[in-house]
Each structure stands twice: as structure tokens, then as C-alpha cells.
Coordinates of C-alpha atoms in Angstrom, one line a residue:
Chain A
M22 CA 167.6 178.1 241.5
K23 CA 164.3 178.9 243.3
E24 CA 162.5 175.9 244.5
L25 CA 160.1 177.3 247.1
L26 CA 156.7 178.6 246.3
T27 CA 155.6 181.9 248.0
K28 CA 152.1 181.8 249.8
Q29 CA 150.9 183.8 246.8
E30 CA 152.3 181.4 244.4
E31 CA 150.9 178.6 246.1
E32 CA 147.5 180.0 245.9
M33 CA 148.2 180.7 242.3
L34 CA 149.0 177.0 241.9
N35 CA 145.8 175.9 243.6
K36 CA 143.8 178.2 241.3
M37 CA 145.7 177.0 238.2
M38 CA 145.0 173.4 239.2
D39 CA 141.5 174.0 239.7
A40 CA 141.2 175.9 236.4
E41 CA 143.1 173.4 234.4
E42 CA 141.9 170.2 236.1
E43 CA 139.4 169.4 233.2
S44 CA 141.5 170.4 230.3
L45 CA 144.4 168.3 231.6
R46 CA 142.2 165.2 232.3
E47 CA 141.1 165.7 228.8
A48 CA 144.6 165.8 227.6
A49 CA 145.4 162.7 229.6
E50 CA 143.2 160.8 227.1
F51 CA 145.7 161.4 224.5
Y52 CA 148.3 160.0 226.7
R53 CA 146.1 157.0 227.5
N54 CA 145.1 156.4 223.9
V55 CA 148.6 155.7 222.9
P56 CA 148.2 152.3 221.2
I57 CA 150.1 149.4 222.8
P58 CA 152.0 147.4 220.3
E59 CA 151.3 143.9 220.4
S60 CA 155.0 142.8 220.8
L61 CA 155.1 144.7 224.1
Q62 CA 153.9 141.8 226.2
D63 CA 156.3 139.2 224.3
M64 CA 159.3 141.6 224.5
V65 CA 158.8 142.0 228.5
A66 CA 158.1 138.4 229.2
R67 CA 161.1 137.4 227.2
T68 CA 163.4 140.0 228.7
I69 CA 162.5 138.8 232.1
E70 CA 163.2 135.3 231.1
E71 CA 166.5 136.1 229.5
H72 CA 167.5 137.9 232.7
T73 CA 166.5 135.3 235.0
E74 CA 168.3 132.7 233.2
K75 CA 171.4 134.8 232.9
E76 CA 171.5 135.3 236.7
R77 CA 171.6 131.6 237.2
G78 CA 174.4 131.3 234.8
Q79 CA 176.3 134.1 236.6
D80 CA 175.8 132.4 239.9
R81 CA 177.6 129.4 238.6
M82 CA 180.3 131.3 237.3
T83 CA 180.7 133.3 240.6
R84 CA 181.1 130.1 242.5
R85 CA 183.6 129.0 239.8
K86 CA 185.6 132.2 240.3
R87 CA 185.7 132.2 244.0
K88 CA 186.9 128.6 244.2
T89 CA 189.7 129.9 241.8
V90 CA 190.9 132.7 243.9
I91 CA 191.6 130.6 246.9
L92 CA 193.4 128.0 244.8
I93 CA 195.4 130.4 242.7
R94 CA 196.6 132.4 245.8
T95 CA 197.9 129.3 247.2
I96 CA 199.8 128.5 244.1
G97 CA 201.3 131.8 243.7
A98 CA 204.2 131.7 241.3
L99 CA 202.5 129.2 239.1
A100 CA 200.9 132.1 237.6
A101 CA 203.9 131.8 235.2
A102 CA 202.4 128.8 233.7
V103 CA 198.9 130.0 232.7
I104 CA 196.3 129.5 230.1
L105 CA 193.7 132.1 229.6
F106 CA 191.0 130.6 228.0
M107 CA 188.1 132.8 226.9
I108 CA 185.9 133.4 224.0
P109 CA 185.0 136.7 222.2
L110 CA 182.5 137.9 220.0
N111 CA 184.5 140.6 218.1
M112 CA 187.3 138.2 217.2
S113 CA 187.6 137.7 213.5
E114 CA 186.3 134.5 212.2
A115 CA 189.7 134.1 210.2
F116 CA 191.7 134.6 213.2
A117 CA 189.6 132.1 215.2
K118 CA 190.1 129.5 212.4
Q119 CA 193.8 130.1 212.2
M120 CA 194.0 129.5 215.9
Q121 CA 191.7 126.5 216.3
G122 CA 193.7 123.3 216.0
V123 CA 196.9 124.9 214.9
P124 CA 199.6 123.9 217.3
V125 CA 201.4 127.2 217.9
L126 CA 205.2 127.1 218.8
G127 CA 205.5 125.8 222.4
V128 CA 201.8 125.9 223.1
F129 CA 200.7 123.3 225.7
A130 CA 197.1 123.4 224.8
R131 CA 195.0 123.5 221.7
V132 CA 191.4 124.6 221.0
L133 CA 189.6 122.5 218.5
T134 CA 186.0 122.7 217.2
I135 CA 184.7 119.3 218.3
R136 CA 181.3 120.0 216.7
S137 CA 180.1 122.2 214.3
Y138 CA 176.6 122.2 212.9
S139 CA 173.8 124.1 211.1
Y140 CA 170.3 123.2 210.6
T141 CA 167.0 124.7 210.4
E142 CA 164.0 123.4 212.3
N143 CA 160.5 125.1 212.9
D144 CA 161.7 128.6 211.6
V145 CA 164.9 128.4 213.7
N146 CA 168.3 128.5 212.1
V147 CA 170.9 127.0 214.4
N148 CA 174.6 127.6 213.8
V149 CA 176.8 126.0 216.4
Q150 CA 180.3 125.6 216.9
V151 CA 181.5 123.7 220.1
P152 CA 185.2 124.4 221.2
E153 CA 187.1 121.9 223.0
I154 CA 190.5 122.5 224.9
T155 CA 193.1 119.8 224.8
L156 CA 196.4 119.8 226.6
A157 CA 199.2 118.5 224.5
D158 CA 200.6 115.4 225.8
D159 CA 204.7 115.2 226.2
E160 CA 205.2 113.8 222.9
T161 CA 203.2 116.5 221.0
A162 CA 204.9 119.1 223.2
E163 CA 208.4 117.9 222.2
N164 CA 207.2 117.9 218.4
V165 CA 205.7 121.4 218.9
Q166 CA 208.5 123.2 220.4
T167 CA 211.5 123.7 218.2
P168 CA 213.5 125.8 220.5
A169 CA 212.5 124.0 223.4
D170 CA 215.0 121.0 223.5
G171 CA 217.1 122.9 226.0
G172 CA 214.0 124.3 227.5
V173 CA 212.6 120.9 228.4
A174 CA 215.8 119.9 229.6
A175 CA 216.3 122.9 231.7
G176 CA 212.9 122.2 232.9
G177 CA 214.2 119.7 235.4
A178 CA 216.2 122.6 236.9
G179 CA 213.0 124.6 237.1
A180 CA 211.3 121.8 238.8
A181 CA 214.2 121.5 241.2
A182 CA 213.8 125.1 242.0
G183 CA 210.3 124.1 242.9
D184 CA 207.7 127.0 243.1
A185 CA 210.2 129.6 243.3
A186 CA 208.4 132.8 243.2
G187 CA 210.9 134.1 240.7
D188 CA 209.3 132.0 238.1
A189 CA 206.3 134.3 237.8
E190 CA 208.6 137.0 236.3
I191 CA 209.1 135.1 233.4
L192 CA 205.4 135.1 232.5
A193 CA 205.7 137.0 229.3
D194 CA 208.8 135.6 228.0
G195 CA 208.1 132.7 225.5
G196 CA 211.3 130.7 225.9
S197 CA 211.4 130.9 229.5
G198 CA 207.8 130.3 229.9
I199 CA 208.5 126.9 228.6
L200 CA 210.8 126.3 231.4
A201 CA 208.2 127.0 233.9
D202 CA 205.5 124.9 232.0
A203 CA 207.9 121.9 231.8
G204 CA 209.1 122.4 235.5
S205 CA 205.7 122.1 237.0
A206 CA 204.3 119.6 234.4
G207 CA 204.7 116.6 236.5
S208 CA 202.9 117.7 239.4
G209 CA 200.3 119.8 237.9
E210 CA 199.3 117.8 234.9
T211 CA 196.7 115.3 236.3
S212 CA 194.6 117.9 238.2
G213 CA 195.0 120.5 235.4
A214 CA 193.7 117.9 232.8
E215 CA 190.9 117.1 234.8
K216 CA 189.8 120.6 235.5
I217 CA 190.1 121.4 231.8
A218 CA 187.9 118.3 231.1
D219 CA 185.5 119.9 233.5
V220 CA 185.6 123.3 231.7
N221 CA 185.0 121.5 228.3
A222 CA 182.0 119.7 230.0
E223 CA 180.7 122.9 231.2
I224 CA 181.0 124.4 227.7
L225 CA 179.3 121.6 226.2
R226 CA 176.6 121.9 228.7
I227 CA 176.1 125.6 228.2
V228 CA 175.8 125.0 224.6
E229 CA 173.4 122.3 224.7
T230 CA 171.1 124.0 227.3
Y231 CA 171.3 127.2 225.3
E232 CA 170.2 125.6 222.2
A233 CA 167.4 123.7 223.5
D234 CA 166.2 126.7 225.5
A235 CA 166.5 129.0 222.5
K236 CA 164.4 126.7 220.3
Q237 CA 161.8 126.3 223.1
R238 CA 161.5 130.1 223.6
F239 CA 160.9 130.7 220.1
E240 CA 158.4 127.9 220.0
E241 CA 156.5 129.3 222.8
Y242 CA 156.6 132.7 221.3
K243 CA 155.0 131.3 218.2
E244 CA 152.3 129.4 220.0
A245 CA 151.4 132.4 222.1
F246 CA 151.5 134.4 218.9
F247 CA 148.8 132.1 217.2
A248 CA 147.0 131.5 220.5
T249 CA 146.5 135.3 220.7
G250 CA 144.8 135.5 217.3
G251 CA 147.8 136.2 215.3
T252 CA 147.5 134.8 211.5
E253 CA 150.0 133.3 209.4
E254 CA 149.9 136.3 207.3
E255 CA 150.9 138.5 210.5
W256 CA 153.6 136.0 211.5
G257 CA 155.1 136.7 207.8
G258 CA 157.7 133.9 207.8
R259 CA 159.5 135.2 211.0
T260 CA 162.4 133.3 211.6
C261 CA 164.9 133.0 214.7
E262 CA 168.7 132.8 214.6
V263 CA 170.4 130.9 217.2
N264 CA 174.4 131.1 217.1
V265 CA 177.1 129.7 219.2
E266 CA 180.5 130.7 218.3
Y267 CA 183.9 130.9 219.9
A268 CA 187.2 132.7 219.3
V269 CA 190.6 132.6 220.8
T270 CA 191.8 136.1 221.5
Y271 CA 195.3 135.4 222.6
Q272 CA 197.6 132.5 222.8
D273 CA 201.1 132.0 223.8
N274 CA 202.8 129.1 225.6
S275 CA 201.6 130.3 228.8
R276 CA 198.1 131.6 228.2
L277 CA 195.0 131.2 226.1
S278 CA 192.3 133.5 226.1
L279 CA 188.8 132.5 224.6
I280 CA 185.3 133.8 224.6
L281 CA 182.2 131.6 223.9
T282 CA 179.2 133.7 222.5
T283 CA 175.6 132.8 222.2
T284 CA 173.6 134.9 220.1
E285 CA 169.8 134.7 219.5
S286 CA 167.8 137.2 217.2
W287 CA 164.2 137.7 216.5
V288 CA 162.4 140.5 218.6
A289 CA 165.7 141.8 219.3
V290 CA 169.3 140.5 219.6
Y291 CA 170.4 138.9 222.7
A292 CA 174.0 138.0 223.0
Q293 CA 175.9 136.6 226.0
R294 CA 179.5 135.9 226.4
Y295 CA 181.2 133.4 228.6
Y296 CA 184.6 134.0 229.7
Y297 CA 186.9 131.3 231.0
N298 CA 190.3 132.1 232.4
L299 CA 192.2 129.0 232.9
D300 CA 195.7 128.1 234.2
L301 CA 196.9 125.2 232.0
Q302 CA 198.8 123.6 234.6
T303 CA 196.1 123.6 237.2
G304 CA 193.1 124.1 234.9
E305 CA 192.0 126.9 237.1
T306 CA 190.6 130.3 236.2
L307 CA 192.8 133.3 236.4
T308 CA 192.0 136.5 238.3
L309 CA 192.7 140.1 237.3
R310 CA 195.1 139.9 240.5
D311 CA 197.0 137.1 239.1
L312 CA 197.6 138.9 235.9
L313 CA 198.1 142.4 237.0
G314 CA 199.3 142.1 240.5
E315 CA 198.5 143.5 243.9
N316 CA 197.3 146.8 242.4
W317 CA 195.1 145.3 240.0
K318 CA 192.0 147.3 241.3
E319 CA 193.9 150.6 241.1
R320 CA 195.3 150.1 237.8
C321 CA 192.0 148.9 236.1
N322 CA 189.9 151.6 237.9
E323 CA 192.5 154.3 236.6
C324 CA 192.5 153.1 233.2
I325 CA 188.8 152.6 232.8
T326 CA 188.0 156.0 234.5
A327 CA 190.3 158.0 232.2
E328 CA 189.1 156.1 229.3
I329 CA 185.4 156.8 230.0
E330 CA 186.3 160.5 230.3
R331 CA 188.2 160.4 227.2
R332 CA 185.4 158.8 225.3
I333 CA 182.9 161.4 226.8
A334 CA 185.0 164.3 225.7
E335 CA 186.0 162.9 222.2
E336 CA 183.1 160.8 221.0
E337 CA 179.6 161.7 219.9
D338 CA 176.5 160.3 221.7
V339 CA 178.5 158.6 224.5
V340 CA 176.8 158.3 227.9
Y341 CA 178.2 156.6 231.0
W342 CA 176.1 156.6 234.1
G343 CA 177.6 159.0 236.8
Y344 CA 180.2 160.5 234.4
G345 CA 180.5 163.7 232.4
P346 CA 176.9 165.6 232.0
E347 CA 175.4 162.6 233.9
A348 CA 177.7 163.0 236.9
D349 CA 175.4 165.4 238.8
D350 CA 172.1 163.9 237.6
Y351 CA 170.4 163.1 240.9
M352 CA 168.8 160.0 239.7
M353 CA 172.1 158.6 238.6
A354 CA 174.2 159.4 241.6
D355 CA 174.8 155.9 242.8
E356 CA 175.1 154.3 239.4
G357 CA 177.7 153.7 236.8
F358 CA 181.2 152.4 237.0
Q359 CA 182.9 152.5 240.4
S360 CA 185.3 149.9 240.7
V361 CA 186.3 146.3 239.2
S362 CA 185.7 143.5 241.3
G363 CA 186.5 139.8 241.4
Q364 CA 183.5 139.2 239.3
T365 CA 184.5 141.6 236.5
N366 CA 184.7 140.0 233.3
F367 CA 187.9 140.2 231.0
Y368 CA 189.9 138.6 228.4
I369 CA 193.5 138.9 226.9
N370 CA 193.8 140.6 223.5
E371 CA 196.2 140.0 220.6
N372 CA 198.5 142.5 222.3
G373 CA 198.7 140.5 225.5
N374 CA 196.7 143.2 227.5
I375 CA 193.8 142.7 229.6
V376 CA 190.5 143.8 228.3
V377 CA 187.9 144.4 230.9
C378 CA 184.4 143.9 229.8
F379 CA 181.0 145.2 231.0
D380 CA 177.7 143.8 229.8
K381 CA 175.2 145.9 228.1
Y382 CA 173.2 148.0 230.7
E383 CA 176.1 147.4 233.3
I384 CA 177.7 150.8 233.3
A385 CA 175.9 152.6 230.4
P386 CA 172.4 152.9 228.9
G387 CA 171.4 149.8 226.8
Y388 CA 172.1 151.6 223.5
M389 CA 175.7 151.8 224.4
G390 CA 176.0 147.9 224.2
M391 CA 178.8 146.0 225.8
Q392 CA 181.7 148.1 226.9
E393 CA 185.3 147.1 226.8
F394 CA 188.5 148.8 228.2
E395 CA 191.9 147.8 227.4
I396 CA 194.3 148.0 230.4
T397 CA 197.5 149.4 229.2
D398 CA 200.5 150.2 231.1
A399 CA 200.5 153.5 233.1
E400 CA 202.9 156.0 231.7
Chain B
M7 CA 164.2 133.4 241.8
T8 CA 164.1 135.3 245.1
K9 CA 160.7 136.5 246.5
M10 CA 161.4 140.1 245.5
V11 CA 162.4 139.2 242.1
E12 CA 159.2 137.2 241.7
E13 CA 157.3 140.1 243.0
L14 CA 159.1 142.5 240.6
T15 CA 158.6 140.5 237.5
S16 CA 154.7 140.0 238.2
Y17 CA 154.4 143.7 239.1
I18 CA 156.4 144.7 235.7
T19 CA 154.1 142.3 233.7
Q20 CA 150.9 143.9 235.2
N21 CA 151.9 147.3 234.8
Q22 CA 154.0 147.1 231.4
N23 CA 151.3 149.3 229.3
R24 CA 151.8 152.2 231.9
Y25 CA 155.7 151.9 231.3
Y26 CA 155.1 151.8 227.6
R27 CA 152.9 155.0 227.6
L28 CA 155.2 156.8 229.8
A29 CA 158.2 155.9 227.8
Y30 CA 156.2 156.7 224.6
S31 CA 155.4 160.1 225.9
Y32 CA 159.1 161.0 225.9
V33 CA 160.4 159.2 222.9
K34 CA 157.3 159.5 220.8
E35 CA 158.1 156.5 218.6
E36 CA 156.9 152.9 219.0
Q37 CA 160.2 151.1 218.4
A38 CA 162.0 153.6 220.7
A39 CA 159.5 153.3 223.5
L40 CA 159.9 149.4 223.3
D41 CA 163.5 149.7 223.5
V42 CA 163.2 152.0 226.5
V43 CA 160.9 149.7 228.3
Q44 CA 163.1 146.7 227.6
N45 CA 166.2 148.6 228.9
A46 CA 164.1 149.7 232.1
V47 CA 163.0 145.9 232.7
V48 CA 166.6 144.9 232.5
R49 CA 167.7 147.5 234.7
A50 CA 165.0 146.9 237.2
L51 CA 166.0 143.2 237.5
E52 CA 169.7 143.9 237.7
H53 CA 169.2 146.5 240.5
V54 CA 166.5 144.6 242.4
S55 CA 168.8 144.0 245.2
E56 CA 169.0 147.6 245.9
L57 CA 165.2 147.8 246.4
R58 CA 164.9 147.2 250.1
N59 CA 161.2 147.7 250.5
R60 CA 158.8 146.5 248.2
E61 CA 156.5 149.6 249.0
Y62 CA 158.7 151.6 246.9
M63 CA 158.6 149.2 243.8
G64 CA 156.0 151.4 242.1
T65 CA 157.6 154.5 242.3
W66 CA 161.1 152.9 241.8
L67 CA 160.1 151.4 238.4
Y68 CA 158.6 154.8 237.2
R69 CA 161.9 156.3 238.0
I70 CA 163.7 153.8 236.1
V71 CA 161.4 154.1 233.0
I72 CA 161.9 157.8 233.1
N73 CA 165.6 157.6 233.5
E74 CA 165.9 155.4 230.4
S75 CA 163.5 157.6 228.5
I76 CA 165.5 160.8 229.2
S77 CA 168.8 158.9 228.3
Y78 CA 167.3 157.9 225.1
L79 CA 166.3 161.4 224.3
R80 CA 169.6 163.0 225.1
R81 CA 171.2 160.6 222.8
S82 CA 168.8 161.0 220.0
A83 CA 168.5 164.7 220.2
R84 CA 171.3 165.4 218.0
E85 CA 170.3 162.6 215.6
M86 CA 166.9 163.6 214.8
P87 CA 166.1 167.1 213.4
C88 CA 162.4 166.6 213.6
E89 CA 162.7 166.5 217.3
Q90 CA 163.4 170.2 217.2
E91 CA 160.1 170.9 215.4
I92 CA 158.3 169.1 218.1
L93 CA 159.9 171.2 220.7
N94 CA 159.1 174.3 218.8
G95 CA 155.5 173.6 218.9
A96 CA 154.6 172.2 215.8
V97 CA 151.8 169.4 216.1
Q98 CA 151.3 166.7 213.9
D99 CA 147.6 166.5 213.3
R100 CA 146.4 163.1 213.5
Q101 CA 143.4 163.3 211.2
T102 CA 144.9 165.1 208.3
G103 CA 148.6 164.3 208.9
Q104 CA 149.3 167.9 208.2
N105 CA 151.6 170.1 210.4
T106 CA 149.6 172.9 212.3
Q107 CA 151.1 175.4 214.6
F108 CA 149.7 176.7 217.8
D109 CA 149.0 180.1 216.5
D110 CA 146.2 178.8 214.3
P111 CA 143.2 179.8 216.7
Q112 CA 140.7 177.4 215.0
M113 CA 143.1 174.5 215.8
I114 CA 143.2 175.4 219.3
V115 CA 139.4 175.5 219.7
T116 CA 138.7 172.2 217.9
Q117 CA 141.8 170.3 219.0
K118 CA 142.5 171.9 222.6
P119 CA 143.1 168.8 224.6
E120 CA 145.5 167.4 222.0
A121 CA 147.3 170.9 221.7
L122 CA 147.6 171.0 225.3
Y123 CA 149.0 167.5 225.4
T124 CA 151.6 168.4 222.8
A125 CA 152.5 171.5 224.8
I126 CA 153.0 169.5 227.8
L127 CA 155.3 167.1 225.9
S128 CA 157.4 170.1 224.9
L129 CA 158.0 171.4 228.5
P130 CA 161.4 171.0 230.1
E131 CA 161.9 167.4 231.2
T132 CA 161.5 167.8 235.0
M133 CA 158.3 170.0 234.6
Q134 CA 157.0 167.4 232.0
T135 CA 157.8 164.5 234.3
V136 CA 155.9 166.1 237.3
I137 CA 152.8 166.9 235.2
K138 CA 152.6 163.4 233.6
L139 CA 152.9 161.6 236.9
Y140 CA 150.3 163.8 238.5
Y141 CA 147.8 164.1 235.8
F142 CA 148.3 161.1 233.6
E143 CA 149.6 158.5 236.1
E144 CA 147.6 160.0 239.0
L145 CA 150.4 159.9 241.5
T146 CA 150.3 161.8 244.6
M147 CA 152.8 164.6 245.1
P148 CA 154.7 162.6 247.8
E149 CA 154.9 159.7 245.3
I150 CA 156.2 162.1 242.7
A151 CA 158.9 163.2 245.2
A152 CA 159.8 159.6 245.7
V153 CA 160.1 159.0 242.0
T154 CA 161.9 162.0 241.0
G155 CA 164.1 162.2 244.2
M156 CA 163.1 165.9 244.6
N157 CA 161.6 167.1 247.7
L158 CA 157.9 167.7 248.2
S159 CA 158.4 171.6 247.7
T160 CA 160.4 171.2 244.8
V161 CA 157.7 168.9 243.3
K162 CA 155.1 171.8 243.9
Y163 CA 157.2 174.3 242.4
R164 CA 157.8 172.4 239.2
L165 CA 154.1 171.9 238.9
Y166 CA 153.5 175.4 239.3
E167 CA 156.1 176.4 236.9
G168 CA 154.8 173.8 234.4
L169 CA 151.2 174.9 234.7
R170 CA 152.2 178.7 234.4
K171 CA 154.3 177.8 231.2
L172 CA 151.4 175.7 229.7
K173 CA 149.1 178.7 230.2
L174 CA 151.5 181.0 228.5
T175 CA 151.8 178.7 225.7
M176 CA 148.1 178.1 225.2
K177 CA 147.4 182.0 225.5
E178 CA 149.8 182.8 223.0
G179 CA 148.2 180.1 220.6
V180 CA 144.7 181.6 221.2
A181 CA 145.9 185.3 220.9

């Protein structure tokens, strides 16, 4: 494509610029006269506030995950006895209900709703469900596991074998998983239970802080609305929905996956997810490396890249920065999905597969929303 | 909040009307323009660490707003058939609410700046962007080069192309 002006063209350009100067300045009036919606200021202020708060939240989580990486690496084979504890939005409520408080065969942890409440205050409708994870004590564990009599007994052997790396291989197998659990229960339980108590405390703190902040934000918005001359009529009975919910996406006797979601809707909908990946024995967060092995990055990246390309090819209105038609967009050259990292969010779905999640805006334009990619076995 | 983030948020707040107008000039709809600005603000905050020099904050933000606007347009192009009419040069007359075409000479005389404005909005994206930034946002050519990632001579070339195309459109209209 021709990109350079000849001397003649350059002169032409100058002439045209002179000639059109006035009419273009007049046309600019139409540009500048576009009315600015009242909601712009609120929206921008709120978006900034939301974001800076979220950043603070992520800092906390990042620290948490780092600590976990070190610990989990040293524990190694203990990946066999794992709880993945996360909380997802797209989980059916029915399934969540079914999971909560129901001791599943051989499970060493339960998730219970310790608080559930709804109320309306100052035009804010609040619906909150606070989960709590409890580790089943020995007695419960015995009651729960029918096939486990042998398992628990054999657990001694497991303990004798110590942290043999071989234990890791039985990760996915229900019966043997119990072996590993029981085997290491003695040594891991105290600290695991304490850490899980920490997680519960963190969830509770997130929920309480969020609820208070959300109400305050709406209150401030309301004040600003009336302070700047808004009338009751214009306000028109606006309300705000504040929801906190959780769902267990996966649970077996070694892993539990759960996502906590906070949602706030008024000018727009703001949803945020908190993912926790915990090892039942240690109470620590699991990493993608723990679950997928040394090649975790390659595996994730391959799956995600292939899926992005498939979606672009097969689905309508799909845009991922840096892929498909956007790939040679000079503005987007350094944007878009490049690789998963230790900070990448994920949960385990009902098939026991890892699902990697990207926040809205992270790898695609905002309208694409949150993006999820199931990591399936390579052919 | 880091110092850069503080500066960024106050910069955004001061210039939010500009970003809204620029977004509106692409998407031509209030709610869409608000969405674009919101997406742009989030993106700016998320990528602030990549902004090494605060001198570039202004051009960097324009770039993000334009990016979000164009992403939005690409997505909605297939969804909104009326978009095509605008591109074909139909003008929504503000006063009467009637559709008028460029080939109505009367309209051109009485409404020339608005017709010109509409014609600008129907130029190809890169030409449009250069003209808007130069005449409406009053950026210098080097600044436009920084916003769009083009080099200076390409900016000039786009401006030249754009103006020539506009001239042709307006001439056709009058004739």
C-alpha cells in the first residue's frame, strides 16, 4: 500500500487543508455538541473504584498463591490428597444445593452454608450465602466411607510408605485416594485444619467487606445523584442488587472445587469470582503444576490457543485480541492471550478437568465477558 | 495505589467527556459509547504498568478508546443493518427526523457542516481516526502518529486520502 506523499500530493494536502479548514472546524461543532450523558461521571468514577479495589484483592491472592507454590513443591506426592476448593458462577443452584452439607462417599471435607440471608435496606437488595468448609473428623470419615474399612486399615501401610512419590499416581482413583488421605492424615491434619480455618475466615472477611462496600458505594452514588440536582422522579426507584453466592464445581475424596461470586448490579453488572484451590491435608492452594504436571504451561497454552482459534473460526462475533483478524492489528500486537502463569485462575469441572478462567477484558474485549477454557487430554 | 495509577485516574476523570465524544463518534449510540468508555477505563487501569512514561498518557488513552470503539463496531456490524445505511451516506436529519441523502443539493447548502461531519464518520476507520484526532481533538501530527502507531508520513498520507475522499463525497453531493 502506498504510504508516502509525492511532492505534488503534499502541496495538494496543504491546499486542501487550507481550503477545508473552516468547514472542518464547523463540522467539529457537531462532534463537540454530542450531549454527555449524566451517568458518564458516575460510571467512570465507579469503574475506577471497582478496579482499584479488585487490584487490592488480587494482591492478597497472589501472595497466597506464591506461598502455596513453595509449600506444595516440598510436599510433592501429597498432591494425591487434595481438595480443590473454589466457587463458580455458572454452577446450577440445584447442584450447589445438592453438594452442600451432603457427605459424599469418602469425602473428608464438606461445604456448608453457614449463613444465608436476604434483606432490603435503602434500595439495596442483599442476598448472601456464606460457605464454610469443614474437615470431617475421624468418626465422620468412618461413617461416611462404606468401602473404606479396608482402606482405612490399609492407610497405615500408606503412612508407613511415607510420602512415597507413587502415591501421587492414585490421585484420580476414588478407593486408593482414601488410602493416601488416611495415610497422611495423622501428620497433616492439624495444620491443614488450621489453614482451612484461615480460608473460611478469608471468605467471611471478603463477604463482609464486600457487602458493606457495595452498600456504601450505592449510598454514595445516591447522594451524588441528589447533590447534583437529581430529583426523586429521575431517580425513579432505582435499586441495587448485591449478591454473594458460591457453588461447588467438583468434589471427590481428594479434591473439592468451589467458586465464590460477588455480583452487584445497578448502572452495570459487576461480578467478581474468588477461586480457592486447597489441599485438604495441608489446607494449601493447589497450582496448575500440581494438577497437570511439569508440562502444565504447554498443555494449557496448547488447549487454549486451539480453542481460541476454533471459536474464531466457528462462532459468530468472537474477538480475541491478537488472534484471527486481530492478529495483524498493529494496535493489538502485544495484547491478548500469550501464556498461562502461576496467577491464572482455574477451577475443576464436573468431569474432573481443569477449567482455566480469564476475567472480562483480560484476553478479549469487554463484551466477550469472562472466558473459560477446559483443559482436556491431548489426543 | 501507585503514583502512576493516581495520575491515570485523575487524568481519565478530567478527560472523560473527550473519551465519550470520541467513542460516540464511532459507535453513534449513547449506551454503546458508555460501554466503550467503561471498557477503555478498565483496560487502561489493567495495563497501566505498561505505560513507562507519563508523557504518553494522553495519546495512550486515546489509543485505547479508539481500539475499544473499533472492536465494538466490528462486533456490531453484522448485528445492526441500519449501520449500513449510515455508511452509505444516509443522514439522519436532527430537526425533522427525516432521512435525507447527500444528493439533495438544498440539504448540502443549509446543512453543510453536518453533512460533512456525517461524511467524515463514514470514511474508512484509519482515515476517520486521523481526521477526528487532527480537527476535532486538535492533536498534532506527531501525536496522532503516537496514538495510531503509524509513522508520521503515513499519518499525512491518511489525512490526504481522507480529505480527498471527503471532497469527492461533498462534490458528488452538490452536483
